Coordinates of C-alpha atoms in Angstrom, one line a residue:
M261 CA 162.1 69.0 30.3
I262 CA 159.4 71.4 31.5
I263 CA 159.0 69.5 34.7
K264 CA 162.8 69.7 35.4
F265 CA 162.7 73.4 34.9
F266 CA 159.6 73.8 37.2
F267 CA 161.3 71.9 40.0
K268 CA 164.5 73.9 39.6
I269 CA 162.6 77.2 40.0
L270 CA 160.6 75.7 42.9
K271 CA 163.7 74.7 44.7
F272 CA 165.3 78.1 44.3
E273 CA 162.1 79.9 45.4
S274 CA 161.6 77.6 48.4
L275 CA 165.2 78.1 49.5
N276 CA 164.9 81.9 49.3
N277 CA 161.6 81.8 51.2
W278 CA 163.1 79.6 53.9
K279 CA 166.0 82.1 54.3
I280 CA 163.5 84.9 54.7
V281 CA 161.3 83.1 57.2
N282 CA 164.2 81.9 59.3
G283 CA 166.1 85.2 59.2
I284 CA 169.1 83.8 57.4
Q285 CA 171.3 86.3 55.5
N286 CA 174.7 85.7 54.2
S287 CA 175.3 88.8 52.1
S288 CA 176.9 91.0 54.8
V289 CA 179.6 90.1 57.4
N290 CA 179.5 91.6 60.9
K291 CA 182.3 91.7 63.4
I292 CA 182.4 91.3 67.2
N293 CA 185.3 91.3 69.6
C294 CA 185.0 88.6 72.3
K295 CA 187.1 87.4 75.1
I296 CA 187.4 83.7 76.2
N297 CA 188.5 83.0 79.7
Y298 CA 189.3 79.3 80.3
Y299 CA 190.6 77.2 83.2
N300 CA 192.5 74.5 81.3
N301 CA 193.5 73.4 77.8
H302 CA 190.6 70.8 77.6
E303 CA 188.1 73.6 78.2
L304 CA 189.7 75.8 75.6
K305 CA 189.7 72.9 73.1
E306 CA 186.0 72.3 73.7
I307 CA 185.2 76.0 73.2
R308 CA 187.2 76.2 70.0
N309 CA 185.5 73.0 68.6
N310 CA 182.1 74.4 69.4
L311 CA 182.9 77.7 67.7
K312 CA 184.1 75.8 64.6
K313 CA 180.7 74.0 64.4
I314 CA 178.9 77.4 64.0
S315 CA 178.4 77.9 60.3
L316 CA 177.5 81.6 60.7
I317 CA 181.1 82.3 61.7
Q318 CA 183.2 83.3 58.8
S319 CA 186.5 83.6 60.6
L320 CA 188.1 83.7 64.1
N321 CA 191.1 85.9 64.4
I322 CA 193.2 86.0 67.5
K323 CA 193.6 89.6 68.7
S324 CA 195.5 89.0 71.9
L325 CA 196.8 86.2 74.1
S326 CA 197.4 86.0 77.8
F327 CA 197.5 83.4 80.5
K328 CA 194.1 81.6 80.4
S329 CA 192.5 84.3 78.2
I330 CA 192.2 84.8 74.5
E331 CA 190.6 87.7 72.7
Y332 CA 189.1 87.1 69.3
D333 CA 187.7 89.2 66.4
I334 CA 184.8 87.1 65.2
N335 CA 183.4 87.8 61.7
Y336 CA 180.0 86.3 61.2
Y337 CA 177.0 86.4 58.9
G338 CA 173.6 87.6 60.0
N339 CA 172.7 89.5 63.2
L340 CA 173.9 89.1 66.7
K341 CA 170.6 87.8 68.0
I342 CA 170.6 84.8 65.8
L343 CA 174.3 84.2 66.5
T344 CA 173.6 84.2 70.2
K345 CA 170.9 81.6 69.8
I346 CA 173.2 79.4 67.8
F347 CA 175.9 79.8 70.5
K348 CA 173.4 78.4 73.0
I349 CA 172.6 75.4 70.8
N350 CA 176.3 74.7 70.6
K351 CA 176.7 74.8 74.4
L352 CA 178.3 78.2 74.5
D353 CA 177.2 81.1 76.6
I354 CA 177.8 84.6 75.1
N355 CA 177.5 87.6 77.4
N356 CA 177.3 90.8 75.3
S357 CA 175.4 93.0 77.8
T358 CA 178.3 95.3 78.2
N359 CA 180.7 96.6 75.7
L360 CA 182.9 93.5 76.3
C361 CA 181.7 90.2 74.8
V362 CA 182.6 87.1 76.9
I363 CA 182.2 83.5 75.7
R364 CA 182.1 80.6 78.1
L365 CA 181.0 77.0 78.1
K366 CA 177.4 76.4 79.2

């Protein structure tokens, strides 16, 4: 019984420590507005599938639609620096150097 309790506490503390070391936070949600320009439906599908794989993204909300362009409000956990790294891991390029965020396939 004592050993079970010990490992339960150890697991909880280890997980919290891992979150701190790796900069993971899921208590606050941030928002960014991004535009996706695509050439065909296949490219759009691949971008959407890659976005859905990112666990930091809480929601994707379409703000506007036009021919070969979609603008999204993206609600995500953590900070933008970590989100950008995870985008790159998922073969997406995010350009947020100006006030307009643009997402493309890598």
